[in-house]
Structure formats: structure tokens, C-alpha cells
Coordinates of C-alpha atoms and ligand atoms in Angstrom, one line a residue:
X8 CA -0.2 0.1 0.0
X9 CA 1.6 3.4 -0.8
X10 CA 0.2 7.1 0.6
X11 CA 1.3 10.0 -1.3
X12 CA 1.6 13.0 1.0
X13 CA 2.8 16.2 0.7
X14 CA 5.5 17.7 3.2
X15 CA 6.1 21.8 3.9
X16 CA 9.4 21.9 6.3
X17 CA 8.0 26.1 6.1
X18 CA 10.7 28.1 8.6
X19 CA 12.4 28.3 11.4
X20 CA 12.7 25.0 13.2
X21 CA 10.0 23.9 10.7
X22 CA 12.4 21.5 8.3
X23 CA 14.0 20.0 11.5
X24 CA 10.9 18.8 13.4
X25 CA 9.3 17.4 10.2
X26 CA 12.0 15.8 9.1
X27 CA 12.0 13.8 12.7
X28 CA 8.3 13.4 11.4
X29 CA 8.8 12.1 8.7
X30 CA 11.4 9.3 9.9
X31 CA 8.8 7.8 12.6
X32 CA 6.2 7.8 9.8
X33 CA 8.6 5.8 7.3
X34 CA 9.2 3.9 10.3
X35 CA 5.8 2.8 11.3
X36 CA 5.3 2.5 7.3
X37 CA 7.7 -0.4 8.0
X38 CA 6.1 -2.0 10.5
X39 CA 2.7 -1.9 9.6
X40 CA 3.4 -2.6 5.9
X41 CA 2.6 0.6 3.7
X42 CA 4.6 2.9 2.3
X43 CA 4.8 6.9 2.0
X44 CA 6.0 8.7 -0.9
X45 CA 6.3 12.1 -0.1
X46 CA 6.7 14.7 -2.2
X47 CA 8.3 18.5 -1.0
X48 CA 6.7 21.9 -1.6
X49 CA 9.6 24.7 -1.3
X50 CA 7.1 27.1 0.9
X51 CA 8.0 29.9 3.4
X52 CA 9.6 33.0 4.1
X53 CA 12.9 31.8 1.9
X54 CA 10.8 31.9 -1.1
X55 CA 9.4 34.8 -0.3
X56 CA 12.1 37.0 0.2
X57 CA 13.8 35.2 -2.7
X58 CA 10.6 35.5 -5.0
X59 CA 7.7 37.6 -3.7
X60 CA 5.5 34.1 -3.6
X61 CA 3.7 33.0 -0.7
X62 CA 1.4 30.2 -2.4
X63 CA 0.7 30.2 -6.0
X64 CA -1.7 28.6 -8.0
X65 CA 0.0 26.0 -9.5
X66 CA 1.5 25.0 -5.3
X67 CA -2.3 24.9 -4.7
X68 CA -3.0 22.9 -8.1
X69 CA -0.5 20.2 -7.3
X70 CA -1.1 20.5 -3.6
X71 CA -5.2 19.2 -4.4
X72 CA -3.5 16.0 -5.7
X73 CA -3.0 15.0 -1.8
X74 CA -5.0 13.4 0.5
X75 CA -2.9 14.4 2.9
X76 CA 0.0 17.6 4.0
X77 CA 2.6 17.3 6.4
X78 CA 3.3 21.0 7.4
X79 CA 6.3 22.3 9.9
X80 CA 6.3 25.7 11.3
X81 CA 6.2 29.0 8.9
X82 CA 7.2 32.5 10.7
X83 CA 10.2 34.5 9.8
X84 CA 11.6 37.7 11.6
X85 CA 12.0 39.1 8.6
X86 CA 8.9 39.1 7.5
X87 CA 5.8 41.6 8.4
X88 CA 3.8 39.4 11.0
X89 CA 0.2 38.0 9.2
X90 CA 2.0 37.8 5.8
X91 CA 3.2 34.6 6.3
X92 CA 0.8 33.1 8.3
X93 CA -2.3 34.1 6.3
X94 CA -0.6 33.9 2.8
X95 CA 0.3 29.9 3.5
X96 CA -1.2 28.5 6.4
X97 CA -4.8 30.7 6.7
X98 CA -4.6 30.6 3.0
X99 CA -4.0 26.3 3.1
X100 CA -6.7 26.1 5.5
X101 CA -9.6 28.1 3.6
X102 CA -8.5 27.2 -0.1
X103 CA -8.9 23.5 1.0
X104 CA -11.9 24.1 3.0
X105 CA -10.5 22.2 5.9
X106 CA -13.2 23.3 8.3
X107 CA -12.4 21.3 11.3
X108 CA -9.6 21.9 13.5
X109 CA -8.5 18.9 15.7
X110 CA -6.8 19.5 18.9
X111 CA -6.0 16.8 21.6
X112 CA -5.6 18.2 24.7
X113 CA -4.0 15.0 26.8
X114 CA -1.5 14.5 28.9
X115 CA 0.7 11.5 28.2
X116 CA 2.1 9.2 30.9
X117 CA 5.0 10.6 32.2
X118 CA 4.6 14.5 31.1
X119 CA 4.5 17.1 34.1
X120 CA 1.3 19.2 34.0
X121 CA 1.3 22.8 36.0
X122 CA -2.4 21.8 37.3
X123 CA -1.6 21.1 41.2
X124 CA -3.1 16.9 41.9
X125 CA -3.8 15.9 38.0
X126 CA -3.4 13.2 35.6
X127 CA -3.5 11.8 33.0
X128 CA -6.4 10.3 33.6
X129 CA -7.5 14.1 33.7
X130 CA -6.5 15.4 31.4
X131 CA -7.9 13.9 28.1
X132 CA -10.3 15.9 25.7
X133 CA -10.3 17.4 22.1
X134 CA -11.1 20.5 21.1
X135 CA -13.1 20.8 17.7
X136 CA -12.3 24.3 16.4
X137 CA -14.1 25.5 13.3
X138 CA -11.4 26.5 11.2
X139 CA -13.1 28.8 8.3
X140 CA -15.5 31.2 9.6
X141 CA -15.8 33.7 12.7
X142 CA -13.4 36.1 12.8
X143 CA -11.1 34.9 10.8
X144 CA -13.3 35.3 7.5
X145 CA -11.0 38.6 6.7
X146 CA -14.1 41.0 6.7
X147 CA -13.2 44.1 7.6
X148 CA -12.3 47.8 7.4
X149 CA -9.7 50.4 8.8
X150 CA -10.0 53.9 8.0
X151 CA -10.0 57.5 9.0
X152 CA -13.2 59.8 8.4
X153 CA -16.7 59.1 7.2
X154 CA -17.4 56.4 5.4
X155 CA -21.1 56.2 3.3
X156 CA -22.0 52.5 4.4
X157 CA -25.4 52.6 6.1
X158 CA -23.8 49.3 8.1
X159 CA -21.7 51.8 9.4
X160 CA -24.1 54.3 11.1
X161 CA -23.6 52.4 14.3
X162 CA -20.0 53.2 14.3
X163 CA -20.8 57.0 13.9
X164 CA -23.3 56.9 16.2
X165 CA -20.7 55.2 19.1
X166 CA -17.8 57.6 17.8
X167 CA -19.8 60.7 18.7
X168 CA -21.2 60.0 21.7
X169 CA -18.6 58.7 23.3
X170 CA -16.1 61.4 22.2
X171 CA -18.2 64.5 21.4
X172 CA -16.8 64.5 18.5
X173 CA -18.2 64.8 14.7
X174 CA -17.5 61.9 12.6
X175 CA -17.8 63.8 9.6
X176 CA -14.7 66.9 10.5
X177 CA -13.1 65.5 13.4
X178 CA -13.1 61.7 12.6
X179 CA -9.5 59.9 13.5
X180 CA -8.9 56.6 12.9
X181 CA -11.7 53.8 13.3
X182 CA -11.1 50.4 12.5
X183 CA -14.2 47.1 12.9
X184 CA -13.7 43.3 11.6
X185 CA -16.4 41.5 11.3
X186 CA -17.3 37.6 12.4
X187 CA -19.5 35.4 10.0
X188 CA -21.3 32.2 11.4
X189 CA -23.1 30.6 8.7
X190 CA -25.7 28.0 9.2
X191 CA -24.4 24.9 7.2
X192 CA -20.5 26.4 8.6
X193 CA -22.0 25.5 12.2
X194 CA -23.6 22.5 11.1
X195 CA -21.1 20.5 9.5
X196 CA -17.9 21.2 12.2
X197 CA -20.6 20.6 15.2
X198 CA -21.6 17.0 13.3
X199 CA -18.2 16.7 13.4
X200 CA -17.9 17.3 17.1
X201 CA -20.7 14.8 17.8
X202 CA -19.4 12.0 15.3
X203 CA -15.9 12.1 17.4
X204 CA -18.1 11.7 20.5
X205 CA -19.6 8.7 19.5
X206 CA -16.1 7.2 19.1
X207 CA -15.4 8.5 23.0
X208 CA -17.4 9.2 26.1
X209 CA -20.5 10.6 24.4
X210 CA -20.3 14.3 25.9
X211 CA -20.3 17.6 23.8
X212 CA -19.1 20.5 25.0
X213 CA -20.2 24.0 23.3
X214 CA -17.7 26.6 24.0
X215 CA -19.1 30.4 23.0
X216 CA -20.0 33.7 24.2
X217 CA -23.8 33.9 22.9
X218 CA -24.3 35.8 26.4
X219 CA -22.8 38.8 24.5
X220 CA -22.4 38.2 20.9
X221 CA -25.6 37.2 20.8
X222 CA -26.0 36.7 16.6
X223 CA -23.5 35.0 15.6
X224 CA -23.4 32.9 18.9
X225 CA -27.0 32.6 19.1
X226 CA -27.3 31.1 15.9
X227 CA -24.0 28.8 16.5
X228 CA -26.4 27.8 20.0
X229 CA -29.5 27.2 17.9
X230 CA -27.2 24.8 15.1
X231 CA -26.0 23.0 18.5
X232 CA -29.4 22.4 19.4
X233 CA -30.8 21.1 16.4
X234 CA -27.6 19.0 15.9
X235 CA -27.8 16.9 19.0
X236 CA -31.0 16.6 18.5
X237 CA -29.7 13.6 16.5
X238 CA -27.8 12.5 19.0
X239 CA -29.8 11.3 22.0
X240 CA -27.1 9.2 23.3
X241 CA -24.9 11.8 23.5
X242 CA -24.6 14.6 26.3
X243 CA -24.3 18.4 26.2
X244 CA -24.0 21.5 27.7
X245 CA -23.0 24.9 26.9
X246 CA -20.0 27.1 28.9
X247 CA -18.8 30.7 27.9
X248 CA -15.4 31.0 27.0
X249 CA -14.6 32.7 30.1
X250 CA -15.7 30.4 31.9
X251 CA -14.2 27.4 29.8
X252 CA -10.8 28.7 30.8
X253 CA -11.5 28.6 34.4
X254 CA -12.8 24.8 34.3
X255 CA -9.8 23.6 31.8
X256 CA -7.4 24.3 34.8
X257 CA -9.7 23.7 37.8
X258 CA -11.9 20.3 36.5
X259 CA -10.3 19.4 33.0
X260 CA -11.5 15.6 33.4
X261 CA -15.1 17.0 33.1
X262 CA -14.3 17.6 29.3
X263 CA -14.5 15.4 26.6
X264 CA -15.3 16.9 23.0
X265 CA -15.4 20.4 23.0
X266 CA -16.7 22.5 19.9
X267 CA -16.3 26.1 19.5
X268 CA -16.0 28.5 16.9
X269 CA -12.5 29.6 15.2
X270 CA -10.8 32.6 17.3
X271 CA -12.3 30.9 20.7
X272 CA -10.5 28.0 19.4
X273 CA -7.3 29.7 18.7
X274 CA -7.3 30.9 22.1
X275 CA -8.4 28.2 24.8
X276 CA -6.2 25.6 22.5
X277 CA -3.3 27.0 23.7
X278 CA -4.4 27.4 27.1
X279 CA -4.9 23.4 26.2
X280 CA -1.6 23.1 25.0
X281 CA -0.2 24.1 28.5
X282 CA -1.8 21.7 30.3
X283 CA -1.1 19.0 28.3
X284 CA 2.9 20.4 29.2
X285 CA 3.2 22.7 26.5
X286 CA 3.3 23.9 23.2
X287 CA 5.9 20.8 22.6
X288 CA 3.7 18.8 23.0
X289 CA 0.3 20.1 21.3
X290 CA -0.3 19.2 17.5
X291 CA -3.2 20.1 15.5
X292 CA -5.2 18.6 11.7
X293 CA -6.9 20.8 9.6
X294 CA -9.2 18.3 8.0
X295 CA -11.4 18.4 5.1
X296 CA -12.7 14.7 5.9
X297 CA -13.6 14.6 2.0
X298 CA -10.4 16.4 0.4
X299 CA -7.2 17.9 1.8
X300 CA -6.2 18.0 5.3
X301 CA -3.0 19.4 6.5
X302 CA -1.4 18.1 9.9
X303 CA 1.0 20.8 12.0
X304 CA 2.3 21.7 15.8
X305 CA 0.4 23.8 16.9
X306 CA 3.4 26.0 17.9
X307 CA 5.3 28.7 15.6
X308 CA 8.5 28.2 13.8
X309 CA 11.1 29.4 16.5
X310 CA 13.2 31.1 14.6
X311 CA 16.4 31.2 16.9
X312 CA 16.5 27.7 17.5
X313 CA 16.7 27.4 13.9
X314 CA 19.4 24.7 12.8
X315 CA 20.5 24.0 16.3
X316 CA 18.7 20.4 16.4
X317 CA 17.2 21.2 19.7
X318 CA 13.5 21.9 19.3
X319 CA 11.2 19.5 20.3
X320 CA 10.0 17.3 17.4
X321 CA 7.2 15.3 19.3
X322 CA 3.9 17.9 18.7
X323 CA 4.9 17.7 15.1
X324 CA 5.3 13.6 15.4
X325 CA 1.8 13.5 17.1
X326 CA 0.4 15.7 14.4
X327 CA 2.1 12.9 12.2
X328 CA 0.1 9.8 14.3
X329 CA -3.2 12.5 13.7
X330 CA -1.9 12.2 9.7
X331 CA -1.9 8.5 9.5
X332 CA -5.3 8.1 11.3
X333 CA -6.7 10.7 8.6
X334 CA -5.4 8.0 6.2
X335 CA -6.8 4.8 7.5
X336 CA -3.2 3.7 8.9
X337 CA -5.2 3.2 12.5
X338 CA -2.6 1.0 14.2
X339 CA 0.3 2.6 13.0
X340 CA -1.5 5.7 14.0
X341 CA -1.7 4.4 17.5
X342 CA 1.9 2.9 17.9
X343 CA 3.1 6.4 17.1
X344 CA 1.7 7.9 20.3
X345 CA 2.9 5.0 22.0
X346 CA 6.2 5.1 21.3
X347 CA 6.3 9.0 22.3
X348 CA 4.8 8.1 25.5
X349 CA 7.7 5.2 25.8
X350 CA 10.3 7.7 25.2
X351 CA 9.0 10.3 27.3
X352 CA 8.4 7.4 30.0
X353 CA 12.3 6.9 29.5
X354 CA 13.6 10.7 29.5
X355 CA 14.8 10.1 25.8
X356 CA 13.4 14.0 25.8
X357 CA 14.7 17.4 24.1
X358 CA 15.8 20.0 26.6
X359 CA 12.5 22.1 27.1
X360 CA 11.2 18.7 28.6
X361 CA 14.4 18.4 31.0
X362 CA 16.3 15.7 29.1
X363 CA 19.7 16.2 27.0
X364 CA 18.5 14.8 23.4
X365 CA 19.0 16.5 20.0
X366 CA 15.6 16.8 17.7
X367 CA 17.3 14.2 15.5
X368 CA 18.0 11.8 18.2
X369 CA 14.4 11.7 19.6
X370 CA 13.1 11.4 15.5
X371 CA 15.4 8.7 15.7
X372 CA 14.8 6.9 18.8
X373 CA 10.7 6.8 18.3
X374 CA 11.5 5.4 15.0
X375 CA 12.9 2.7 16.7
X376 CA 10.3 2.5 19.1
X377 CA 7.6 2.4 16.5
X378 CA 8.9 -0.9 15.1
X379 CA 8.7 -2.1 19.0
X380 CA 5.8 -1.2 21.0
Ligands
IPM546 C1 -2.7 28.6 15.2 C2 -1.7 29.9 15.3 C3 -2.5 30.3 13.7 C4 -4.2 31.4 14.0 C5 -2.1 31.5 13.3 C6 -0.5 31.5 13.1 C7 -2.7 31.9 11.7 O1 -2.3 30.7 16.1 O2 -2.8 27.6 14.2 O3 -3.4 28.5 16.0 O4 -4.8 31.9 14.6 O5 -4.7 30.0 13.8
MN547 MN1 -3.1 29.4 17.7

């Protein structure tokens, strides 16, 4: 059996951690009887600085031939923040309509959590983050002075009432950004969350802010309730996003599957990363179940560690395990996660986890373990 997988190392530590991940996936293939044919794509800051290109139509057309993309990291101090993130990472998520951002929050055996008196049995849930709507749709504007659009009347009123200034003559800068939730957009991701819960503890928590942003998240809640009606065996609850940050810390054992709009999902999964032992251990999958999905560590490119062979590759290797799951190699996916866990228990880890091993050494070791676990 052969799987074709696209590989994008990207910037900073991206290429090093991805090569460790590929070594592990190749080893899993040897054990479980499949072969991965890798195709590398040159995408990232170097190319952008040299040619001005981020992702071309050609790149996207080529990438669309793959069911899975294995992604390292992007971000470079020579490029203004936002350009690579929007032009590459978000571009791939949107172009391939990767509407699920799946982020397991699982404390592995042997990993220290900053939460007192909590262990692996307490921290084990998944966040299903909507990945194509909300405040990420890119509708907004920043301007000075007056604009004619009727929608802006309310902004005009706010400005004049609060500052006692005439927006026509005295207006300084104003900016706004709009969040969008659509019924089909919410429905597909919420359904994915319920399907995920069916194979777990059968509990889904919606995280939103329907008490204040009642248009967008009011619709989100309605859709959640409608979908829930089709899953009578699954228990449900609503949490507001501010409250959920408390509960993640105080009672992480309450959660099984958490489903949430894009921006809240971004924020709470960094908190989730911390309670599972840090960004070095937090993977993510950008999933289009019927199309091209992309798997990546949720951390950035850490440019100051570039080329030093010291970055922790475990989040990337774990993302590789998720990739294997997505392409149907479930046994191999499990073995990769067990191998990660074993390496941690043995203390065969990088500096950030209290060890002394190099990125490449951890990759090689987990690759060896994957053949025996
Ligand atoms: C993430 C990142 C991205 C996001 C950025 C880099 C665009 O923070 O994957 O969580 O906001 O989704
Ligand atoms: Mn983030």
C-alpha cells in the first residue's frame, strides 16, 4: 500500500521537526506494511523573500492531488507578522476548506502538567475548532473620516456619543472586523464533534459567547441544539468562553469533546497546550474529511532555535500520528502515540522537557520504538 503525502517544512525549526516526524512515519510504514511517497514543497519565508511568492495557483493545484499535507511551521523575523500566516497557513486551511481544526488535549504518561493533583486520567479531551468562519473570514476595514456605508451608521453614532466629536469633520482612525457564522458552516463542524464523541465518552461541550455576541453565537447555539437532537445518546452542555478557561484549569476531567468557533478555539487550545505539558506537545489537524487535510504542530517556527537541532519534535510527530489516522492507518497511528509516550517515560527527550537529546536523536529513537511498541 502506498500513500502520497505532501511535505512542507517551512521556516525556522520547521524543516528539522518535520524531518524527525517523517522518519517516524516511515518507520511506522515499515512495521505496518505501507509506504509513504513524500513530495516536498518549497513554501515559506526564503522563497517569499527571494521571489515574492507565498502560495501560487500552481502550488495549490499540485497540493490538491494529496489527501494529506505534513506541515512544519512558518514565521520569520524578516517578514512582517501576518504575511506568511495569512498567505500560507490560513490560505491552505481556506483553500482546501479544512473546516475542522482538531486539537487533542491529552496529558501523556510521564509528562508534567502545571495543574496540581491532575494526571493523565484527568486531562484527556479533544477540541474541535471551527476553522473557516468567525473572525477569520477577513471582512473588516480600517479608515479615517467618514464612510458612506449604511452599516457604519452605528459606528458613527458610537464615535460621536462617546467622544463628543463630529465624525464627519473630526474623525480619527476607526477599525472594525466582522465575525461570520453560517448555518451550514456551523452544522458540519458540530456534526463532526458529535461523531467524534460517539467514539469517545459521548459528551459534547459548546464553547461560545452567546450572552454578548448574541447574533453570531446565538445562531451557533441554535445549530448546536438542532444537531444534538439527532444524537440522543450524547450529553451536552454550553460553556461561555471566559468560564471555560477556568474549568480547563480547575476541572479538565469534565471535558470529552469541546466544539467552538474559530477564534475562541485558537485561544483555548493554547491554554489546552499548557495543561498537556506545553506547546512542544500540542498537535493539530486541519481536516476536510472529503478532501485535502493538513497536520502540524500548533507551535510556531521558533526562529532563534533554527538549525540548532534542539527543538522538541514530539508535537510534530504526534501530528503525524493524526495524519496516519486520517489516511486510514489506525494501528500505525496508535503505535506512533505509544512510541512518543515511551520515549517520554524513558526520559529520551529534548531540553525543554528536561532531557538532553537533540531533535534528530528523538526522531530516530521514536522511529525505533514505533517498531516495537
Ligand atoms: C494557530 C495559529 C494560527 C491561527 C495563526 C498562525 C494564523 O495561532 O494555528 O493556532 O490563528 O489559527
Ligand atoms: Mn493559535
